[in-house]
Amino acid sequence: MIYSPKLQKYLAGFSLSILLVADLVITQKVLPAFAETINSSISSAVTFSCNDSEATIKAKNGPRVVNGSSAFYIGYQQVSSNNKNPVTIRFNNSIKSWCRTDYETTNDDGTGYGLYWNGGDVLYGVYSSTGSQTGSDFRRFATGRWLSSYGSGGGPKVAVIARINPANGEVNYATFLSAKKADNGNTNSLVVQTLSWNGTNLTVQAKSWWTPRRANTNSMTCTGSSPYIYTAVFTGDLTKVNSASAATCS
């Protein structure tokens, strides 16, 4: 078969184009997916155990913080019909690094519902407490901190903020964070909503019922009805609140 010079030139160019496209496909590198980073997470507590896989826990859509291939999750174990205990776990590449269920093991109906992690050595957990009970709880970590215990009364749900060693899950120290009734001094409810870290101080925004606490832990004077949007700026070691404020309170 005889091709015209023009057709031969066309076929040669077409073949070269195919070769170039094929070479591009072969040599093109697939870019890696961006590493996921979640520094802060506050949400409803979920239940899981130390034996659960990361996929199982993640599917519950509870609080988690992530940096690259490492992730922390927080929640609770239902240890009896009327008692929960908090649980905190770390995974590296979906392999369990550690899991802690010993922070609070009393009859206090405690859960974990918030985390902050800077991706390095700063990790805070947010837990709930409904009153002091006999046994091991966060009080042993809170000696010398801003609030060292749940306080008077029992029933209203308050927060506990704990600084945790990311490498092994040991609690370095903790503080309770609660409201204080202005009439009788009993403890009242407080729920943490956000955490942020500036390298020195931990800022906590919360819903506080009557009434929020001043930096010196005394009750504020408030107008209007609760809950109040409350902001407290803690030193990193949780020994002091540098400032505390709430809308319609002083």
PDB file of C-alpha atoms in Angstrom:
ATOM      1  CA  MET A   1       0.000   0.000   0.000  1.00  0.00           C
ATOM      2  CA  ILE A   2       1.353   3.424  -0.962  1.00  0.00           C
ATOM      3  CA  TYR A   3       0.690   6.470   1.280  1.00  0.00           C
ATOM      4  CA  SER A   4       0.926  10.006   0.093  1.00  0.00           C
ATOM      5  CA  PRO A   5       3.656  12.127   1.736  1.00  0.00           C
ATOM      6  CA  LYS A   6       0.974  14.304   3.367  1.00  0.00           C
ATOM      7  CA  LEU A   7      -0.776  11.265   4.907  1.00  0.00           C
ATOM      8  CA  GLN A   8       2.534   9.812   6.102  1.00  0.00           C
ATOM      9  CA  LYS A   9       3.352  13.103   7.827  1.00  0.00           C
ATOM     10  CA  TYR A  10      -0.077  13.139   9.492  1.00  0.00           C
ATOM     11  CA  LEU A  11       0.259   9.551  10.743  1.00  0.00           C
ATOM     12  CA  ALA A  12       3.736  10.239  12.116  1.00  0.00           C
ATOM     13  CA  GLY A  13       2.492  13.270  14.031  1.00  0.00           C
ATOM     14  CA  PHE A  14      -0.505  11.349  15.361  1.00  0.00           C
ATOM     15  CA  SER A  15       1.725   8.493  16.584  1.00  0.00           C
ATOM     16  CA  LEU A  16       4.056  10.941  18.303  1.00  0.00           C
ATOM     17  CA  SER A  17       1.101  12.532  20.123  1.00  0.00           C
ATOM     18  CA  ILE A  18      -0.039   9.135  21.396  1.00  0.00           C
ATOM     19  CA  LEU A  19       3.470   8.342  22.636  1.00  0.00           C
ATOM     20  CA  LEU A  20       3.736  11.675  24.448  1.00  0.00           C
ATOM     21  CA  VAL A  21       0.364  11.220  26.156  1.00  0.00           C
ATOM     22  CA  ALA A  22       1.241   7.662  27.194  1.00  0.00           C
ATOM     23  CA  ASP A  23       4.586   8.813  28.565  1.00  0.00           C
ATOM     24  CA  LEU A  24       2.863  11.572  30.534  1.00  0.00           C
ATOM     25  CA  VAL A  25       0.409   9.104  32.067  1.00  0.00           C
ATOM     26  CA  ILE A  26       3.186   6.666  33.004  1.00  0.00           C
ATOM     27  CA  THR A  27       5.528   9.236  34.519  1.00  0.00           C
ATOM     28  CA  GLN A  28       2.902  11.384  36.252  1.00  0.00           C
ATOM     29  CA  LYS A  29       3.114  11.047  40.042  1.00  0.00           C
ATOM     30  CA  VAL A  30      -0.013  10.930  42.160  1.00  0.00           C
ATOM     31  CA  LEU A  31       0.145  13.699  44.735  1.00  0.00           C
ATOM     32  CA  PRO A  32      -0.309  12.522  48.331  1.00  0.00           C
ATOM     33  CA  ALA A  33      -3.522  13.460  50.106  1.00  0.00           C
ATOM     34  CA  PHE A  34      -3.282  16.391  52.476  1.00  0.00           C
ATOM     35  CA  ALA A  35      -2.683  15.277  56.063  1.00  0.00           C
ATOM     36  CA  GLU A  36      -5.756  15.854  58.209  1.00  0.00           C
ATOM     37  CA  THR A  37      -5.432  18.244  61.137  1.00  0.00           C
ATOM     38  CA  ILE A  38      -8.101  18.851  63.783  1.00  0.00           C
ATOM     39  CA  ASN A  39      -6.858  20.743  66.838  1.00  0.00           C
ATOM     40  CA  SER A  40     -10.039  21.164  68.872  1.00  0.00           C
ATOM     41  CA  SER A  41     -13.222  19.126  69.158  1.00  0.00           C
ATOM     42  CA  ILE A  42     -16.172  19.471  71.541  1.00  0.00           C
ATOM     43  CA  SER A  43     -19.347  17.447  71.062  1.00  0.00           C
ATOM     44  CA  SER A  44     -21.752  15.056  72.721  1.00  0.00           C
ATOM     45  CA  ALA A  45     -20.062  12.193  74.542  1.00  0.00           C
ATOM     46  CA  VAL A  46     -20.080   8.772  72.881  1.00  0.00           C
ATOM     47  CA  THR A  47     -19.464   5.346  74.338  1.00  0.00           C
ATOM     48  CA  PHE A  48     -16.611   3.039  73.325  1.00  0.00           C
ATOM     49  CA  SER A  49     -14.117   0.638  74.877  1.00  0.00           C
ATOM     50  CA  CYS A  50     -10.364   0.196  74.739  1.00  0.00           C
ATOM     51  CA  ASN A  51     -10.915  -2.905  72.602  1.00  0.00           C
ATOM     52  CA  ASP A  52     -12.673  -1.010  69.811  1.00  0.00           C
ATOM     53  CA  SER A  53     -10.847  -0.274  66.567  1.00  0.00           C
ATOM     54  CA  GLU A  54     -10.224   3.282  65.443  1.00  0.00           C
ATOM     55  CA  ALA A  55     -12.707   2.817  62.601  1.00  0.00           C
ATOM     56  CA  THR A  56     -15.402   1.756  65.070  1.00  0.00           C
ATOM     57  CA  ILE A  57     -14.783   4.713  67.374  1.00  0.00           C
ATOM     58  CA  LYS A  58     -14.498   7.230  64.537  1.00  0.00           C
ATOM     59  CA  ALA A  59     -17.835   6.083  63.126  1.00  0.00           C
ATOM     60  CA  LYS A  60     -19.547   7.206  66.336  1.00  0.00           C
ATOM     61  CA  ASN A  61     -18.752  10.852  65.420  1.00  0.00           C
ATOM     62  CA  GLY A  62     -17.649  11.800  68.911  1.00  0.00           C
ATOM     63  CA  PRO A  63     -14.892  14.251  69.848  1.00  0.00           C
ATOM     64  CA  ARG A  64     -11.531  13.595  68.181  1.00  0.00           C
ATOM     65  CA  VAL A  65      -8.362  15.534  67.409  1.00  0.00           C
ATOM     66  CA  VAL A  66      -6.015  14.566  64.593  1.00  0.00           C
ATOM     67  CA  ASN A  67      -2.585  15.453  63.298  1.00  0.00           C
ATOM     68  CA  GLY A  68      -1.319  13.400  60.388  1.00  0.00           C
ATOM     69  CA  SER A  69      -1.477   9.707  61.286  1.00  0.00           C
ATOM     70  CA  SER A  70      -2.120  10.241  65.023  1.00  0.00           C
ATOM     71  CA  ALA A  71      -5.537  10.746  66.594  1.00  0.00           C
ATOM     72  CA  PHE A  72      -7.083  11.018  70.059  1.00  0.00           C
ATOM     73  CA  TYR A  73     -10.671  10.142  70.979  1.00  0.00           C
ATOM     74  CA  ILE A  74     -12.589  10.779  74.186  1.00  0.00           C
ATOM     75  CA  GLY A  75     -15.857   9.393  75.513  1.00  0.00           C
ATOM     76  CA  TYR A  76     -17.155   7.087  78.212  1.00  0.00           C
ATOM     77  CA  GLN A  77     -17.740   3.491  79.220  1.00  0.00           C
ATOM     78  CA  GLN A  78     -21.129   2.447  80.576  1.00  0.00           C
ATOM     79  CA  VAL A  79     -19.938   0.528  83.629  1.00  0.00           C
ATOM     80  CA  SER A  80     -23.379   0.029  85.193  1.00  0.00           C
ATOM     81  CA  SER A  81     -26.985   0.944  84.519  1.00  0.00           C
ATOM     82  CA  ASN A  82     -26.552   4.314  86.241  1.00  0.00           C
ATOM     83  CA  ASN A  83     -22.819   4.998  86.045  1.00  0.00           C
ATOM     84  CA  LYS A  84     -20.418   6.079  83.319  1.00  0.00           C
ATOM     85  CA  ASN A  85     -16.636   6.420  83.516  1.00  0.00           C
ATOM     86  CA  PRO A  86     -14.543   8.492  81.087  1.00  0.00           C
ATOM     87  CA  VAL A  87     -12.253   6.880  78.522  1.00  0.00           C
ATOM     88  CA  THR A  88      -9.489   8.463  76.421  1.00  0.00           C
ATOM     89  CA  ILE A  89      -7.521   6.715  73.674  1.00  0.00           C
ATOM     90  CA  ARG A  90      -4.713   7.402  71.188  1.00  0.00           C
ATOM     91  CA  PHE A  91      -4.095   5.751  67.824  1.00  0.00           C
ATOM     92  CA  ASN A  92      -1.003   5.974  65.621  1.00  0.00           C
ATOM     93  CA  ASN A  93      -1.593   4.749  62.065  1.00  0.00           C
ATOM     94  CA  SER A  94      -4.856   3.204  63.349  1.00  0.00           C
ATOM     95  CA  ILE A  95      -2.920   1.125  65.901  1.00  0.00           C
ATOM     96  CA  LYS A  96      -3.772   1.713  69.556  1.00  0.00           C
ATOM     97  CA  SER A  97      -0.934   3.470  71.373  1.00  0.00           C
ATOM     98  CA  TRP A  98      -2.642   3.744  74.770  1.00  0.00           C
ATOM     99  CA  CYS A  99      -6.083   3.805  76.352  1.00  0.00           C
ATOM    100  CA  ARG A 100      -6.963   5.185  79.789  1.00  0.00           C
ATOM    101  CA  THR A 101     -10.050   4.365  81.816  1.00  0.00           C
ATOM    102  CA  ASP A 102      -8.613   5.126  85.259  1.00  0.00           C
ATOM    103  CA  TYR A 103      -8.977   8.910  85.518  1.00  0.00           C
ATOM    104  CA  GLU A 104     -12.291   8.604  87.354  1.00  0.00           C
ATOM    105  CA  THR A 105     -13.630   5.273  88.584  1.00  0.00           C
ATOM    106  CA  THR A 106     -16.132   6.341  91.259  1.00  0.00           C
ATOM    107  CA  ASN A 107     -19.925   6.443  91.162  1.00  0.00           C
ATOM    108  CA  ASP A 108     -19.714   9.947  89.692  1.00  0.00           C
ATOM    109  CA  ASP A 109     -21.486   9.712  86.327  1.00  0.00           C
ATOM    110  CA  GLY A 110     -18.526  11.098  84.359  1.00  0.00           C
ATOM    111  CA  THR A 111     -17.871  11.321  80.627  1.00  0.00           C
ATOM    112  CA  GLY A 112     -15.322  12.847  78.249  1.00  0.00           C
ATOM    113  CA  TYR A 113     -16.637  15.297  75.660  1.00  0.00           C
ATOM    114  CA  GLY A 114     -13.839  17.577  74.473  1.00  0.00           C
ATOM    115  CA  LEU A 115     -10.204  17.678  73.361  1.00  0.00           C
ATOM    116  CA  TYR A 116      -7.567  20.196  72.361  1.00  0.00           C
ATOM    117  CA  TRP A 117      -4.226  19.113  70.841  1.00  0.00           C
ATOM    118  CA  ASN A 118      -1.600  21.346  69.283  1.00  0.00           C
ATOM    119  CA  GLY A 119      -0.154  18.395  67.379  1.00  0.00           C
ATOM    120  CA  GLY A 120       2.824  18.258  69.746  1.00  0.00           C
ATOM    121  CA  ASP A 121       3.125  18.073  73.517  1.00  0.00           C
ATOM    122  CA  VAL A 122       0.021  20.076  74.516  1.00  0.00           C
ATOM    123  CA  LEU A 123      -3.104  17.981  75.031  1.00  0.00           C
ATOM    124  CA  TYR A 124      -6.158  18.913  77.115  1.00  0.00           C
ATOM    125  CA  GLY A 125      -9.222  16.779  77.770  1.00  0.00           C
ATOM    126  CA  VAL A 126     -12.651  17.993  78.893  1.00  0.00           C
ATOM    127  CA  TYR A 127     -14.644  15.755  81.203  1.00  0.00           C
ATOM    128  CA  SER A 128     -17.895  16.007  83.127  1.00  0.00           C
ATOM    129  CA  SER A 129     -18.599  15.499  86.807  1.00  0.00           C
ATOM    130  CA  THR A 130     -21.858  15.371  88.755  1.00  0.00           C
ATOM    131  CA  GLY A 131     -20.427  15.308  92.278  1.00  0.00           C
ATOM    132  CA  SER A 132     -17.665  14.012  94.523  1.00  0.00           C
ATOM    133  CA  GLN A 133     -17.806  10.319  95.378  1.00  0.00           C
ATOM    134  CA  THR A 134     -15.579   8.016  97.398  1.00  0.00           C
ATOM    135  CA  GLY A 135     -12.650   6.695  95.369  1.00  0.00           C
ATOM    136  CA  SER A 136     -10.268   7.810  92.634  1.00  0.00           C
ATOM    137  CA  ASP A 137     -11.341  10.810  90.591  1.00  0.00           C
ATOM    138  CA  PHE A 138      -9.917  14.052  89.189  1.00  0.00           C
ATOM    139  CA  ARG A 139      -9.414  15.568  92.638  1.00  0.00           C
ATOM    140  CA  ARG A 140      -6.068  13.781  92.911  1.00  0.00           C
ATOM    141  CA  PHE A 141      -4.849  15.755  89.877  1.00  0.00           C
ATOM    142  CA  ALA A 142      -6.396  19.088  90.925  1.00  0.00           C
ATOM    143  CA  THR A 143      -4.540  19.824  94.164  1.00  0.00           C
ATOM    144  CA  GLY A 144      -3.184  23.373  93.965  1.00  0.00           C
ATOM    145  CA  ARG A 145      -5.091  24.179  90.762  1.00  0.00           C
ATOM    146  CA  TRP A 146      -7.796  26.815  90.198  1.00  0.00           C
ATOM    147  CA  LEU A 147     -10.634  24.661  91.565  1.00  0.00           C
ATOM    148  CA  SER A 148      -9.543  21.524  93.353  1.00  0.00           C
ATOM    149  CA  SER A 149     -12.915  19.778  93.657  1.00  0.00           C
ATOM    150  CA  TYR A 150     -16.529  19.645  92.539  1.00  0.00           C
ATOM    151  CA  GLY A 151     -17.569  21.792  95.486  1.00  0.00           C
ATOM    152  CA  SER A 152     -20.738  21.784  97.571  1.00  0.00           C
ATOM    153  CA  GLY A 153     -23.849  19.874  96.613  1.00  0.00           C
ATOM    154  CA  GLY A 154     -24.233  17.347  93.841  1.00  0.00           C
ATOM    155  CA  GLY A 155     -26.251  16.658  90.716  1.00  0.00           C
ATOM    156  CA  PRO A 156     -25.509  19.632  88.426  1.00  0.00           C
ATOM    157  CA  LYS A 157     -23.054  18.647  85.703  1.00  0.00           C
ATOM    158  CA  VAL A 158     -19.780  20.604  85.699  1.00  0.00           C
ATOM    159  CA  ALA A 159     -16.556  20.418  83.706  1.00  0.00           C
ATOM    160  CA  VAL A 160     -13.100  19.109  84.477  1.00  0.00           C
ATOM    161  CA  ILE A 161     -10.194  20.217  82.301  1.00  0.00           C
ATOM    162  CA  ALA A 162      -7.130  17.966  82.385  1.00  0.00           C
ATOM    163  CA  ARG A 163      -3.664  18.468  80.902  1.00  0.00           C
ATOM    164  CA  ILE A 164      -2.603  15.075  79.551  1.00  0.00           C
ATOM    165  CA  ASN A 165       0.763  13.716  78.429  1.00  0.00           C
ATOM    166  CA  PRO A 166       0.139  12.781  74.775  1.00  0.00           C
ATOM    167  CA  ALA A 167       2.845  10.106  74.859  1.00  0.00           C
ATOM    168  CA  ASN A 168       1.310   7.886  77.544  1.00  0.00           C
ATOM    169  CA  GLY A 169      -2.019   9.350  78.656  1.00  0.00           C
ATOM    170  CA  GLU A 170      -0.882  10.307  82.148  1.00  0.00           C
ATOM    171  CA  VAL A 171      -2.760  13.301  83.587  1.00  0.00           C
ATOM    172  CA  ASN A 172      -0.280  15.993  84.582  1.00  0.00           C
ATOM    173  CA  TYR A 173      -2.844  18.140  86.403  1.00  0.00           C
ATOM    174  CA  ALA A 174      -6.487  19.185  86.220  1.00  0.00           C
ATOM    175  CA  THR A 175      -8.980  21.762  87.409  1.00  0.00           C
ATOM    176  CA  PHE A 176     -12.704  21.713  87.953  1.00  0.00           C
ATOM    177  CA  LEU A 177     -14.728  24.413  86.195  1.00  0.00           C
ATOM    178  CA  SER A 178     -18.200  25.116  87.532  1.00  0.00           C
ATOM    179  CA  ALA A 179     -20.788  27.759  88.312  1.00  0.00           C
ATOM    180  CA  LYS A 180     -21.551  28.790  91.888  1.00  0.00           C
ATOM    181  CA  LYS A 181     -25.006  29.663  93.151  1.00  0.00           C
ATOM    182  CA  ALA A 182     -24.943  33.155  94.613  1.00  0.00           C
ATOM    183  CA  ASP A 183     -27.503  32.434  97.329  1.00  0.00           C
ATOM    184  CA  ASN A 184     -26.065  29.331  99.007  1.00  0.00           C
ATOM    185  CA  GLY A 185     -22.668  28.722  97.395  1.00  0.00           C
ATOM    186  CA  ASN A 186     -23.627  25.335  95.987  1.00  0.00           C
ATOM    187  CA  THR A 187     -22.164  24.187  92.701  1.00  0.00           C
ATOM    188  CA  ASN A 188     -24.179  24.737  89.536  1.00  0.00           C
ATOM    189  CA  SER A 189     -23.914  23.490  85.957  1.00  0.00           C
ATOM    190  CA  LEU A 190     -21.328  24.483  83.363  1.00  0.00           C
ATOM    191  CA  VAL A 191     -20.723  22.975  79.915  1.00  0.00           C
ATOM    192  CA  VAL A 192     -17.588  23.732  77.869  1.00  0.00           C
ATOM    193  CA  GLN A 193     -18.214  24.759  74.255  1.00  0.00           C
ATOM    194  CA  THR A 194     -14.790  25.672  72.829  1.00  0.00           C
ATOM    195  CA  LEU A 195     -11.090  25.456  73.690  1.00  0.00           C
ATOM    196  CA  SER A 196      -8.236  27.466  72.180  1.00  0.00           C
ATOM    197  CA  TRP A 197      -4.511  27.710  72.912  1.00  0.00           C
ATOM    198  CA  ASN A 198      -2.117  30.574  72.148  1.00  0.00           C
ATOM    199  CA  GLY A 199       1.069  28.858  73.263  1.00  0.00           C
ATOM    200  CA  THR A 200       0.773  30.133  76.839  1.00  0.00           C
ATOM    201  CA  ASN A 201      -2.865  30.322  77.902  1.00  0.00           C
ATOM    202  CA  LEU A 202      -5.901  28.097  77.454  1.00  0.00           C
ATOM    203  CA  THR A 203      -9.108  29.979  76.648  1.00  0.00           C
ATOM    204  CA  VAL A 204     -12.326  28.212  77.543  1.00  0.00           C
ATOM    205  CA  GLN A 205     -15.748  29.324  76.374  1.00  0.00           C
ATOM    206  CA  ALA A 206     -18.679  27.716  78.134  1.00  0.00           C
ATOM    207  CA  LYS A 207     -22.346  27.893  78.980  1.00  0.00           C
ATOM    208  CA  SER A 208     -22.606  28.676  82.680  1.00  0.00           C
ATOM    209  CA  TRP A 209     -25.743  28.536  84.734  1.00  0.00           C
ATOM    210  CA  TRP A 210     -26.439  30.882  87.644  1.00  0.00           C
ATOM    211  CA  THR A 211     -23.872  32.158  88.319  1.00  0.00           C
ATOM    212  CA  PRO A 212     -20.493  32.170  86.548  1.00  0.00           C
ATOM    213  CA  ARG A 213     -17.337  32.501  88.619  1.00  0.00           C
ATOM    214  CA  ARG A 214     -14.955  35.415  88.682  1.00  0.00           C
ATOM    215  CA  ALA A 215     -11.228  34.827  88.292  1.00  0.00           C
ATOM    216  CA  ASN A 216     -11.009  34.606  92.101  1.00  0.00           C
ATOM    217  CA  THR A 217     -13.643  31.773  91.984  1.00  0.00           C
ATOM    218  CA  ASN A 218     -16.385  33.873  93.644  1.00  0.00           C
ATOM    219  CA  SER A 219     -19.827  34.260  92.075  1.00  0.00           C
ATOM    220  CA  MET A 220     -20.398  37.025  89.545  1.00  0.00           C
ATOM    221  CA  THR A 221     -23.327  39.415  89.789  1.00  0.00           C
ATOM    222  CA  CYS A 222     -25.599  38.780  86.814  1.00  0.00           C
ATOM    223  CA  THR A 223     -28.800  40.073  85.271  1.00  0.00           C
ATOM    224  CA  GLY A 224     -31.079  38.172  82.950  1.00  0.00           C
ATOM    225  CA  SER A 225     -31.611  34.438  82.861  1.00  0.00           C
ATOM    226  CA  SER A 226     -29.040  31.673  82.550  1.00  0.00           C
ATOM    227  CA  PRO A 227     -27.243  30.063  80.864  1.00  0.00           C
ATOM    228  CA  TYR A 228     -24.660  32.790  80.368  1.00  0.00           C
ATOM    229  CA  ILE A 229     -21.935  32.691  77.724  1.00  0.00           C
ATOM    230  CA  TYR A 230     -18.799  32.555  79.848  1.00  0.00           C
ATOM    231  CA  THR A 231     -15.133  32.940  78.923  1.00  0.00           C
ATOM    232  CA  ALA A 232     -12.219  32.041  81.197  1.00  0.00           C
ATOM    233  CA  VAL A 233      -8.548  32.416  80.255  1.00  0.00           C
ATOM    234  CA  PHE A 234      -6.415  29.898  82.157  1.00  0.00           C
ATOM    235  CA  THR A 235      -2.680  29.785  82.563  1.00  0.00           C
ATOM    236  CA  GLY A 236      -1.347  26.675  80.872  1.00  0.00           C
ATOM    237  CA  ASP A 237      -0.787  24.917  84.206  1.00  0.00           C
ATOM    238  CA  LEU A 238      -4.424  25.521  85.250  1.00  0.00           C
ATOM    239  CA  THR A 239      -3.435  27.173  88.524  1.00  0.00           C
ATOM    240  CA  LYS A 240      -4.914  30.563  87.700  1.00  0.00           C
ATOM    241  CA  VAL A 241      -7.594  32.284  85.637  1.00  0.00           C
ATOM    242  CA  ASN A 242      -6.146  35.479  84.190  1.00  0.00           C
ATOM    243  CA  SER A 243      -9.560  36.812  83.213  1.00  0.00           C
ATOM    244  CA  ALA A 244     -13.181  35.726  83.400  1.00  0.00           C
ATOM    245  CA  SER A 245     -16.180  37.363  81.757  1.00  0.00           C
ATOM    246  CA  ALA A 246     -19.801  36.664  80.931  1.00  0.00           C
ATOM    247  CA  ALA A 247     -22.471  38.610  79.102  1.00  0.00           C
ATOM    248  CA  THR A 248     -24.711  40.620  81.489  1.00  0.00           C
ATOM    249  CA  CYS A 249     -22.463  39.686  84.439  1.00  0.00           C
ATOM    250  CA  SER A 250     -19.794  41.522  86.388  1.00  0.00           C
TER     251      SER A 250
END
